[in-house]
């Protein structure tokens, strides 16, 4: 994976150097977007969740990194990392392909590796969409769909409804994941953009597990239908 | 001064933007009030530095400046920002020794000056540029008169202060003698590094836009028009993922707008004696900002555009695109007048005072409403349900719809232009397609063959050619292609339509002297201005400069360039080395420009006499569009 990333980076930097009067039209840039860094209310502990992207690249071709996860009780309970090659295929859409790795700190929970292919972009009516299909070992498959919309109350006060759906092709008892729709998440976050780079928010998050995934949770005595208040910050550089 | 919208109180104080020239307390009091209340407390009549003669030495060097309350390093020509006014005389041979005292390469381009290619000052096209520590000698004969300017053509140096005015005295008698003569140079200053501005735009194209639609705007619209019509009006924008508020890429959020280098809190001051005729030479030396200029209480008689004398036209207001110049004559009575230049997106303004008495100040007027782009600015066919009614009525009924502020003037213009082009027959689609498909794969131009094409429009009236989107215009780098671009010479542009004032538009421009080259064009080149705002990519015909073949002109030929704007932004297109003879409907008095605004979703045509051998730059003068929206033009005996 590291080798792939390096090769991609090399390819990106070697392309096009023609300039107009010393101007670089398409410079190599890097960005970091911490979409969510938040504390959620939960009984006992207040876990911290993150969801962040970073990219490096040029106008049409980028290396894209995504991570999300949960930190609870002084340890990273679960985390997901993706490294993707991202290519613009439409004015509003990027095709992204690469790898994903899920890790768990729980004893007995194995890591899971996936190949990922998906689309990220803006759908008509300004819905931001990030959706992907994942192919794992032993014939495991997974699908994810994420979308969000921005209601601007003012130029800086923005209400963001978000929806995420995860589905799996078959049961994976080791990671407590059941087949079919496993989980949906519906969020509503109200952020204030003090600067583009720094926007604190508050919100509410409704997480729900379904089918076998819900059963696994019940066996462990965990919530399968959970409404949490969140407080966090969005950062972008 | 800033629009309060752009400055919530926390930022206002912490960034200390108002502090220069204003007591801090005054700035706090001014918060949230209309700019009319933010009166300048100081003003001085220190004139612009000026150099005269035919031999000049100019240094390009770092200069510490403070426009915002923070010290910054500008790059300055001749020791000031803006650089000194260079006063030349038509017919003289001028010598300019320019020394680069920066750590990086630099250059000076003499904007709008007709000269040999080696003197034009564009690195990699006319010469290698000026290396650190080196001196380059520019030497050429001045073959024109009027108001022009100069600026760096290297990297983003222009944004950091490298620009200044040129005034050339005519050999013959001045057609509009005046008692006083002032340069009014407008520009935009940012404390940020331009590279950082560009990177921010690439990462988040609306980074600087704080004029976006809100839920409140939507509710207001529904109240006014009802749900169904609002839905219809919004639907197209939303489907296309375009914004009708996308007026400026870089705004007053980071810019401090300057008039002759004066911040809004200082203001520039020009003195006059009552009864005098005053000539104001407006130059837009901004990197990215279009200004709407007016002097409340005064009619302005526009006597020159881009340095060239035109038949005088009296107006209340004009829009000046980046790199354009307009000379106006005013005859103020006793009293002070505000020279008000508001940014097109109303995020700030520059201003000055014309006054008979240094202690007498004029009120700064409030901002005009935020311009909204209409379907017309998208180059759409005007067949939206609610448009039909208002169009057929052609009355003020349609004017109440703020998103569809299509001017009657513009509609009339369309009709007028069509009738002004008799014998226009649509060309055979099949022929055209073949021509386009036969074009080079790089697709630098959709060139109209000059033979066997009876439909080439008459000189002065514009093109008859169908609008063709070449294959290179399709892909992730181009977000939009106009469906039905129109000539909009009678349209002063979004925000100025039907505002109750007499606003200058291109249709008003008629050369004072007979058209110097009355030939019919031999051929036509159609160029599409293309881009993807959200990816912040800009190109011509979908091909960015780095991938483009040069445009080739044959020495001596008369040709037509027709621009089609496939974006939602104004692009000021600047051809180096040759005049752009703008076709405004009168073949006998075609005005000559060096920079032509192509309005969003519109088309516009001009004629070019390829009388300058060599290589030339041809580009959008918005600094952050330029690297992509750029072509090299090669004029040679072989041509094409």
PDB file of C-alpha atoms in Angstrom, chain B residues 309-518:
ATOM      1  CA  UNK B 309     -10.787  58.479 -28.111  1.00  0.00           C
ATOM      2  CA  UNK B 310     -14.439  57.652 -28.553  1.00  0.00           C
ATOM      3  CA  UNK B 311     -17.466  59.721 -29.441  1.00  0.00           C
ATOM      4  CA  UNK B 312     -18.336  61.257 -26.065  1.00  0.00           C
ATOM      5  CA  UNK B 313     -21.122  59.564 -24.169  1.00  0.00           C
ATOM      6  CA  UNK B 314     -22.611  60.912 -20.949  1.00  0.00           C
ATOM      7  CA  UNK B 315     -23.318  58.318 -18.273  1.00  0.00           C
ATOM      8  CA  UNK B 316     -24.065  58.037 -14.565  1.00  0.00           C
ATOM      9  CA  UNK B 317     -22.132  54.837 -14.034  1.00  0.00           C
ATOM     10  CA  UNK B 318     -19.817  52.373 -15.722  1.00  0.00           C
ATOM     11  CA  UNK B 319     -18.421  48.941 -15.028  1.00  0.00           C
ATOM     12  CA  UNK B 320     -14.680  48.677 -15.472  1.00  0.00           C
ATOM     13  CA  UNK B 321     -13.246  45.205 -16.003  1.00  0.00           C
ATOM     14  CA  UNK B 322      -9.806  44.179 -14.862  1.00  0.00           C
ATOM     15  CA  UNK B 323      -7.178  45.873 -17.091  1.00  0.00           C
ATOM     16  CA  UNK B 324      -9.621  48.214 -18.853  1.00  0.00           C
ATOM     17  CA  UNK B 325      -9.252  51.977 -18.795  1.00  0.00           C
ATOM     18  CA  UNK B 326     -11.876  54.696 -19.259  1.00  0.00           C
ATOM     19  CA  UNK B 327     -11.285  58.441 -19.442  1.00  0.00           C
ATOM     20  CA  UNK B 328     -14.192  60.559 -18.270  1.00  0.00           C
ATOM     21  CA  UNK B 329     -14.677  64.307 -18.153  1.00  0.00           C
ATOM     22  CA  UNK B 330     -16.653  65.877 -15.327  1.00  0.00           C
ATOM     23  CA  UNK B 331     -17.648  69.466 -14.672  1.00  0.00           C
ATOM     24  CA  UNK B 332     -18.320  69.699 -10.954  1.00  0.00           C
ATOM     25  CA  UNK B 333     -20.093  72.669  -9.386  1.00  0.00           C
ATOM     26  CA  UNK B 334     -19.030  74.048  -6.073  1.00  0.00           C
ATOM     27  CA  UNK B 335     -19.176  71.189  -3.596  1.00  0.00           C
ATOM     28  CA  UNK B 336     -17.561  67.868  -2.827  1.00  0.00           C
ATOM     29  CA  UNK B 337     -18.263  64.684  -4.759  1.00  0.00           C
ATOM     30  CA  UNK B 338     -17.529  61.070  -3.918  1.00  0.00           C
ATOM     31  CA  UNK B 339     -15.811  58.983  -6.566  1.00  0.00           C
ATOM     32  CA  UNK B 340     -17.295  55.631  -5.616  1.00  0.00           C
ATOM     33  CA  UNK B 341     -15.945  52.365  -6.981  1.00  0.00           C
ATOM     34  CA  UNK B 342     -17.766  49.398  -5.501  1.00  0.00           C
ATOM     35  CA  UNK B 343     -16.580  45.875  -6.190  1.00  0.00           C
ATOM     36  CA  UNK B 344     -18.964  43.969  -8.488  1.00  0.00           C
ATOM     37  CA  UNK B 345     -19.892  41.619  -5.625  1.00  0.00           C
ATOM     38  CA  UNK B 346     -20.406  44.554  -3.223  1.00  0.00           C
ATOM     39  CA  UNK B 347     -17.910  43.120  -0.767  1.00  0.00           C
ATOM     40  CA  UNK B 348     -16.057  46.392  -0.527  1.00  0.00           C
ATOM     41  CA  UNK B 349     -15.175  49.590  -2.305  1.00  0.00           C
ATOM     42  CA  UNK B 350     -12.489  52.098  -3.066  1.00  0.00           C
ATOM     43  CA  UNK B 351     -13.293  55.780  -3.028  1.00  0.00           C
ATOM     44  CA  UNK B 352     -12.007  59.253  -3.497  1.00  0.00           C
ATOM     45  CA  UNK B 353     -13.247  62.803  -3.183  1.00  0.00           C
ATOM     46  CA  UNK B 354     -13.388  65.521  -5.788  1.00  0.00           C
ATOM     47  CA  UNK B 355     -13.533  68.728  -3.853  1.00  0.00           C
ATOM     48  CA  UNK B 356     -12.796  72.428  -4.212  1.00  0.00           C
ATOM     49  CA  UNK B 357     -11.679  72.529  -0.581  1.00  0.00           C
ATOM     50  CA  UNK B 358      -9.547  69.965   1.222  1.00  0.00           C
ATOM     51  CA  UNK B 359     -11.705  70.212   4.338  1.00  0.00           C
ATOM     52  CA  UNK B 360     -14.914  69.550   2.428  1.00  0.00           C
ATOM     53  CA  UNK B 361     -15.838  65.873   2.164  1.00  0.00           C
ATOM     54  CA  UNK B 362     -18.578  64.025   0.350  1.00  0.00           C
ATOM     55  CA  UNK B 363     -20.636  61.221   1.825  1.00  0.00           C
ATOM     56  CA  UNK B 364     -19.807  57.763   0.621  1.00  0.00           C
ATOM     57  CA  UNK B 365     -23.022  56.260  -0.770  1.00  0.00           C
ATOM     58  CA  UNK B 366     -24.322  52.911   0.501  1.00  0.00           C
ATOM     59  CA  UNK B 367     -23.668  49.746  -1.464  1.00  0.00           C
ATOM     60  CA  UNK B 368     -26.044  48.856  -4.262  1.00  0.00           C
ATOM     61  CA  UNK B 369     -27.847  45.529  -3.900  1.00  0.00           C
ATOM     62  CA  UNK B 370     -25.881  42.381  -4.570  1.00  0.00           C
ATOM     63  CA  UNK B 371     -26.077  41.545  -8.270  1.00  0.00           C
ATOM     64  CA  UNK B 372     -27.664  38.198  -9.019  1.00  0.00           C
ATOM     65  CA  UNK B 373     -26.886  36.269 -12.142  1.00  0.00           C
ATOM     66  CA  UNK B 374     -29.861  35.393 -14.303  1.00  0.00           C
ATOM     67  CA  UNK B 375     -30.565  32.558 -16.676  1.00  0.00           C
ATOM     68  CA  UNK B 376     -29.326  34.882 -19.366  1.00  0.00           C
ATOM     69  CA  UNK B 377     -25.913  34.915 -17.738  1.00  0.00           C
ATOM     70  CA  UNK B 378     -25.888  31.176 -18.208  1.00  0.00           C
ATOM     71  CA  UNK B 379     -26.530  31.618 -21.904  1.00  0.00           C
ATOM     72  CA  UNK B 380     -29.782  29.721 -21.575  1.00  0.00           C
ATOM     73  CA  UNK B 381     -32.568  29.831 -24.077  1.00  0.00           C
ATOM     74  CA  UNK B 382     -35.084  32.136 -22.486  1.00  0.00           C
ATOM     75  CA  UNK B 383     -37.935  29.697 -22.504  1.00  0.00           C
ATOM     76  CA  UNK B 384     -38.553  29.345 -18.821  1.00  0.00           C
ATOM     77  CA  UNK B 385     -42.253  29.469 -18.126  1.00  0.00           C
ATOM     78  CA  UNK B 386     -42.342  32.778 -16.352  1.00  0.00           C
ATOM     79  CA  UNK B 387     -40.017  34.430 -18.778  1.00  0.00           C
ATOM     80  CA  UNK B 388     -42.310  34.098 -21.746  1.00  0.00           C
ATOM     81  CA  UNK B 389     -44.928  36.370 -20.331  1.00  0.00           C
ATOM     82  CA  UNK B 390     -42.614  39.085 -19.234  1.00  0.00           C
ATOM     83  CA  UNK B 391     -40.686  38.986 -22.441  1.00  0.00           C
ATOM     84  CA  UNK B 392     -43.661  39.344 -24.700  1.00  0.00           C
ATOM     85  CA  UNK B 393     -44.913  42.197 -22.604  1.00  0.00           C
ATOM     86  CA  UNK B 394     -41.489  43.714 -22.574  1.00  0.00           C
ATOM     87  CA  UNK B 395     -42.461  45.985 -19.717  1.00  0.00           C
ATOM     88  CA  UNK B 396     -41.313  46.518 -16.192  1.00  0.00           C
ATOM     89  CA  UNK B 397     -43.331  43.533 -15.033  1.00  0.00           C
ATOM     90  CA  UNK B 398     -40.382  41.254 -15.259  1.00  0.00           C
ATOM     91  CA  UNK B 399     -38.212  43.598 -13.280  1.00  0.00           C
ATOM     92  CA  UNK B 400     -39.739  42.703  -9.979  1.00  0.00           C
ATOM     93  CA  UNK B 401     -38.191  39.277 -10.240  1.00  0.00           C
ATOM     94  CA  UNK B 402     -34.817  39.766  -8.752  1.00  0.00           C
ATOM     95  CA  UNK B 403     -33.293  36.591 -10.078  1.00  0.00           C
ATOM     96  CA  UNK B 404     -34.365  37.368 -13.583  1.00  0.00           C
ATOM     97  CA  UNK B 405     -33.305  40.936 -13.925  1.00  0.00           C
ATOM     98  CA  UNK B 406     -33.079  40.680 -17.661  1.00  0.00           C
ATOM     99  CA  UNK B 407     -32.921  44.181 -19.036  1.00  0.00           C
ATOM    100  CA  UNK B 408     -35.282  45.416 -21.664  1.00  0.00           C
ATOM    101  CA  UNK B 409     -32.238  47.000 -23.159  1.00  0.00           C
ATOM    102  CA  UNK B 410     -30.610  43.677 -23.630  1.00  0.00           C
ATOM    103  CA  UNK B 411     -33.681  42.174 -25.204  1.00  0.00           C
ATOM    104  CA  UNK B 412     -33.927  45.079 -27.570  1.00  0.00           C
ATOM    105  CA  UNK B 413     -30.265  44.681 -28.291  1.00  0.00           C
ATOM    106  CA  UNK B 414     -30.830  41.141 -29.329  1.00  0.00           C
ATOM    107  CA  UNK B 415     -33.599  42.103 -31.686  1.00  0.00           C
ATOM    108  CA  UNK B 416     -31.688  45.057 -32.971  1.00  0.00           C
ATOM    109  CA  UNK B 417     -28.563  43.070 -33.595  1.00  0.00           C
ATOM    110  CA  UNK B 418     -30.392  40.390 -35.408  1.00  0.00           C
ATOM    111  CA  UNK B 419     -32.073  42.869 -37.678  1.00  0.00           C
ATOM    112  CA  UNK B 420     -28.782  44.667 -38.087  1.00  0.00           C
ATOM    113  CA  UNK B 421     -27.378  41.550 -39.650  1.00  0.00           C
ATOM    114  CA  UNK B 422     -29.357  41.046 -42.800  1.00  0.00           C
ATOM    115  CA  UNK B 423     -28.648  38.160 -45.061  1.00  0.00           C
ATOM    116  CA  UNK B 424     -27.657  36.034 -42.154  1.00  0.00           C
ATOM    117  CA  UNK B 425     -28.268  32.482 -43.029  1.00  0.00           C
ATOM    118  CA  UNK B 426     -27.575  29.621 -40.706  1.00  0.00           C
ATOM    119  CA  UNK B 427     -24.759  27.550 -42.076  1.00  0.00           C
ATOM    120  CA  UNK B 428     -25.156  23.938 -42.922  1.00  0.00           C
ATOM    121  CA  UNK B 429     -24.646  22.029 -39.738  1.00  0.00           C
ATOM    122  CA  UNK B 430     -22.955  19.149 -41.524  1.00  0.00           C
ATOM    123  CA  UNK B 431     -20.245  21.342 -43.023  1.00  0.00           C
ATOM    124  CA  UNK B 432     -19.493  22.899 -39.715  1.00  0.00           C
ATOM    125  CA  UNK B 433     -19.212  19.633 -37.921  1.00  0.00           C
ATOM    126  CA  UNK B 434     -16.749  18.389 -40.468  1.00  0.00           C
ATOM    127  CA  UNK B 435     -14.656  21.477 -40.019  1.00  0.00           C
ATOM    128  CA  UNK B 436     -14.573  21.020 -36.313  1.00  0.00           C
ATOM    129  CA  UNK B 437     -13.838  17.341 -36.430  1.00  0.00           C
ATOM    130  CA  UNK B 438     -10.988  18.095 -38.808  1.00  0.00           C
ATOM    131  CA  UNK B 439      -9.469  20.471 -36.295  1.00  0.00           C
ATOM    132  CA  UNK B 440      -6.295  19.423 -34.508  1.00  0.00           C
ATOM    133  CA  UNK B 441      -6.863  16.974 -31.706  1.00  0.00           C
ATOM    134  CA  UNK B 442      -5.641  19.530 -29.216  1.00  0.00           C
ATOM    135  CA  UNK B 443      -8.609  21.595 -30.283  1.00  0.00           C
ATOM    136  CA  UNK B 444      -7.059  24.987 -29.925  1.00  0.00           C
ATOM    137  CA  UNK B 445      -9.565  26.571 -32.228  1.00  0.00           C
ATOM    138  CA  UNK B 446     -12.687  26.025 -34.182  1.00  0.00           C
ATOM    139  CA  UNK B 447     -11.439  27.797 -37.219  1.00  0.00           C
ATOM    140  CA  UNK B 448     -13.808  28.886 -39.891  1.00  0.00           C
ATOM    141  CA  UNK B 449     -12.449  28.292 -43.352  1.00  0.00           C
ATOM    142  CA  UNK B 450     -12.187  31.550 -45.228  1.00  0.00           C
ATOM    143  CA  UNK B 451     -13.108  30.172 -48.627  1.00  0.00           C
ATOM    144  CA  UNK B 452     -16.493  28.996 -49.751  1.00  0.00           C
ATOM    145  CA  UNK B 453     -18.155  30.422 -46.683  1.00  0.00           C
ATOM    146  CA  UNK B 454     -20.510  33.110 -47.795  1.00  0.00           C
ATOM    147  CA  UNK B 455     -21.823  33.693 -44.315  1.00  0.00           C
ATOM    148  CA  UNK B 456     -18.892  35.498 -42.726  1.00  0.00           C
ATOM    149  CA  UNK B 457     -20.517  38.458 -41.019  1.00  0.00           C
ATOM    150  CA  UNK B 458     -19.864  41.999 -42.204  1.00  0.00           C
ATOM    151  CA  UNK B 459     -17.146  43.957 -40.432  1.00  0.00           C
ATOM    152  CA  UNK B 460     -18.582  45.894 -37.522  1.00  0.00           C
ATOM    153  CA  UNK B 461     -21.650  43.723 -37.029  1.00  0.00           C
ATOM    154  CA  UNK B 462     -20.243  40.569 -35.589  1.00  0.00           C
ATOM    155  CA  UNK B 463     -20.284  36.921 -36.446  1.00  0.00           C
ATOM    156  CA  UNK B 464     -22.801  34.859 -38.378  1.00  0.00           C
ATOM    157  CA  UNK B 465     -21.111  31.612 -37.546  1.00  0.00           C
ATOM    158  CA  UNK B 466     -22.948  29.020 -35.521  1.00  0.00           C
ATOM    159  CA  UNK B 467     -21.688  28.365 -32.030  1.00  0.00           C
ATOM    160  CA  UNK B 468     -19.900  25.041 -31.942  1.00  0.00           C
ATOM    161  CA  UNK B 469     -18.655  23.302 -28.844  1.00  0.00           C
ATOM    162  CA  UNK B 470     -15.536  21.389 -29.833  1.00  0.00           C
ATOM    163  CA  UNK B 471     -14.883  17.888 -28.433  1.00  0.00           C
ATOM    164  CA  UNK B 472     -12.174  19.169 -26.082  1.00  0.00           C
ATOM    165  CA  UNK B 473     -14.878  21.137 -24.286  1.00  0.00           C
ATOM    166  CA  UNK B 474     -16.318  17.953 -22.850  1.00  0.00           C
ATOM    167  CA  UNK B 475     -14.924  16.437 -19.699  1.00  0.00           C
ATOM    168  CA  UNK B 476     -14.414  16.952 -15.995  1.00  0.00           C
ATOM    169  CA  UNK B 477     -12.567  20.220 -16.599  1.00  0.00           C
ATOM    170  CA  UNK B 478     -15.562  22.004 -18.170  1.00  0.00           C
ATOM    171  CA  UNK B 479     -18.695  22.432 -16.100  1.00  0.00           C
ATOM    172  CA  UNK B 480     -20.940  24.217 -18.561  1.00  0.00           C
ATOM    173  CA  UNK B 481     -21.489  24.944 -22.238  1.00  0.00           C
ATOM    174  CA  UNK B 482     -23.796  27.753 -23.245  1.00  0.00           C
ATOM    175  CA  UNK B 483     -26.827  26.704 -25.143  1.00  0.00           C
ATOM    176  CA  UNK B 484     -27.683  29.981 -26.739  1.00  0.00           C
ATOM    177  CA  UNK B 485     -25.057  32.687 -26.236  1.00  0.00           C
ATOM    178  CA  UNK B 486     -26.155  36.116 -27.441  1.00  0.00           C
ATOM    179  CA  UNK B 487     -24.451  39.368 -28.241  1.00  0.00           C
ATOM    180  CA  UNK B 488     -25.166  41.494 -25.211  1.00  0.00           C
ATOM    181  CA  UNK B 489     -23.532  44.763 -26.166  1.00  0.00           C
ATOM    182  CA  UNK B 490     -26.504  46.731 -24.826  1.00  0.00           C
ATOM    183  CA  UNK B 491     -26.367  44.887 -21.542  1.00  0.00           C
ATOM    184  CA  UNK B 492     -24.369  46.659 -18.836  1.00  0.00           C
ATOM    185  CA  UNK B 493     -24.231  43.365 -16.935  1.00  0.00           C
ATOM    186  CA  UNK B 494     -25.723  41.769 -13.838  1.00  0.00           C
ATOM    187  CA  UNK B 495     -26.425  44.293 -11.103  1.00  0.00           C
ATOM    188  CA  UNK B 496     -26.480  47.291 -13.444  1.00  0.00           C
ATOM    189  CA  UNK B 497     -29.559  46.405 -15.476  1.00  0.00           C
ATOM    190  CA  UNK B 498     -32.453  48.771 -14.945  1.00  0.00           C
ATOM    191  CA  UNK B 499     -30.959  50.372 -11.883  1.00  0.00           C
ATOM    192  CA  UNK B 500     -32.392  53.765 -12.808  1.00  0.00           C
ATOM    193  CA  UNK B 501     -29.062  55.148 -13.955  1.00  0.00           C
ATOM    194  CA  UNK B 502     -27.613  55.640 -17.386  1.00  0.00           C
ATOM    195  CA  UNK B 503     -24.949  52.947 -17.378  1.00  0.00           C
ATOM    196  CA  UNK B 504     -22.265  52.655 -20.026  1.00  0.00           C
ATOM    197  CA  UNK B 505     -22.350  49.534 -22.146  1.00  0.00           C
ATOM    198  CA  UNK B 506     -20.203  48.384 -25.048  1.00  0.00           C
ATOM    199  CA  UNK B 507     -22.885  49.360 -27.561  1.00  0.00           C
ATOM    200  CA  UNK B 508     -22.172  52.992 -26.584  1.00  0.00           C
ATOM    201  CA  UNK B 509     -18.584  52.784 -27.761  1.00  0.00           C
ATOM    202  CA  UNK B 510     -18.049  54.457 -31.156  1.00  0.00           C
ATOM    203  CA  UNK B 511     -14.565  55.421 -32.228  1.00  0.00           C
ATOM    204  CA  UNK B 512     -14.013  59.159 -32.553  1.00  0.00           C
ATOM    205  CA  UNK B 513     -11.985  58.622 -35.705  1.00  0.00           C
ATOM    206  CA  UNK B 514     -12.924  56.550 -38.763  1.00  0.00           C
ATOM    207  CA  UNK B 515     -12.129  52.849 -38.569  1.00  0.00           C
ATOM    208  CA  UNK B 516      -8.413  52.606 -39.407  1.00  0.00           C
ATOM    209  CA  UNK B 517      -8.700  49.253 -41.160  1.00  0.00           C
ATOM    210  CA  UNK B 518     -12.074  49.058 -42.909  1.00  0.00           C
TER     211      UNK B 518
END
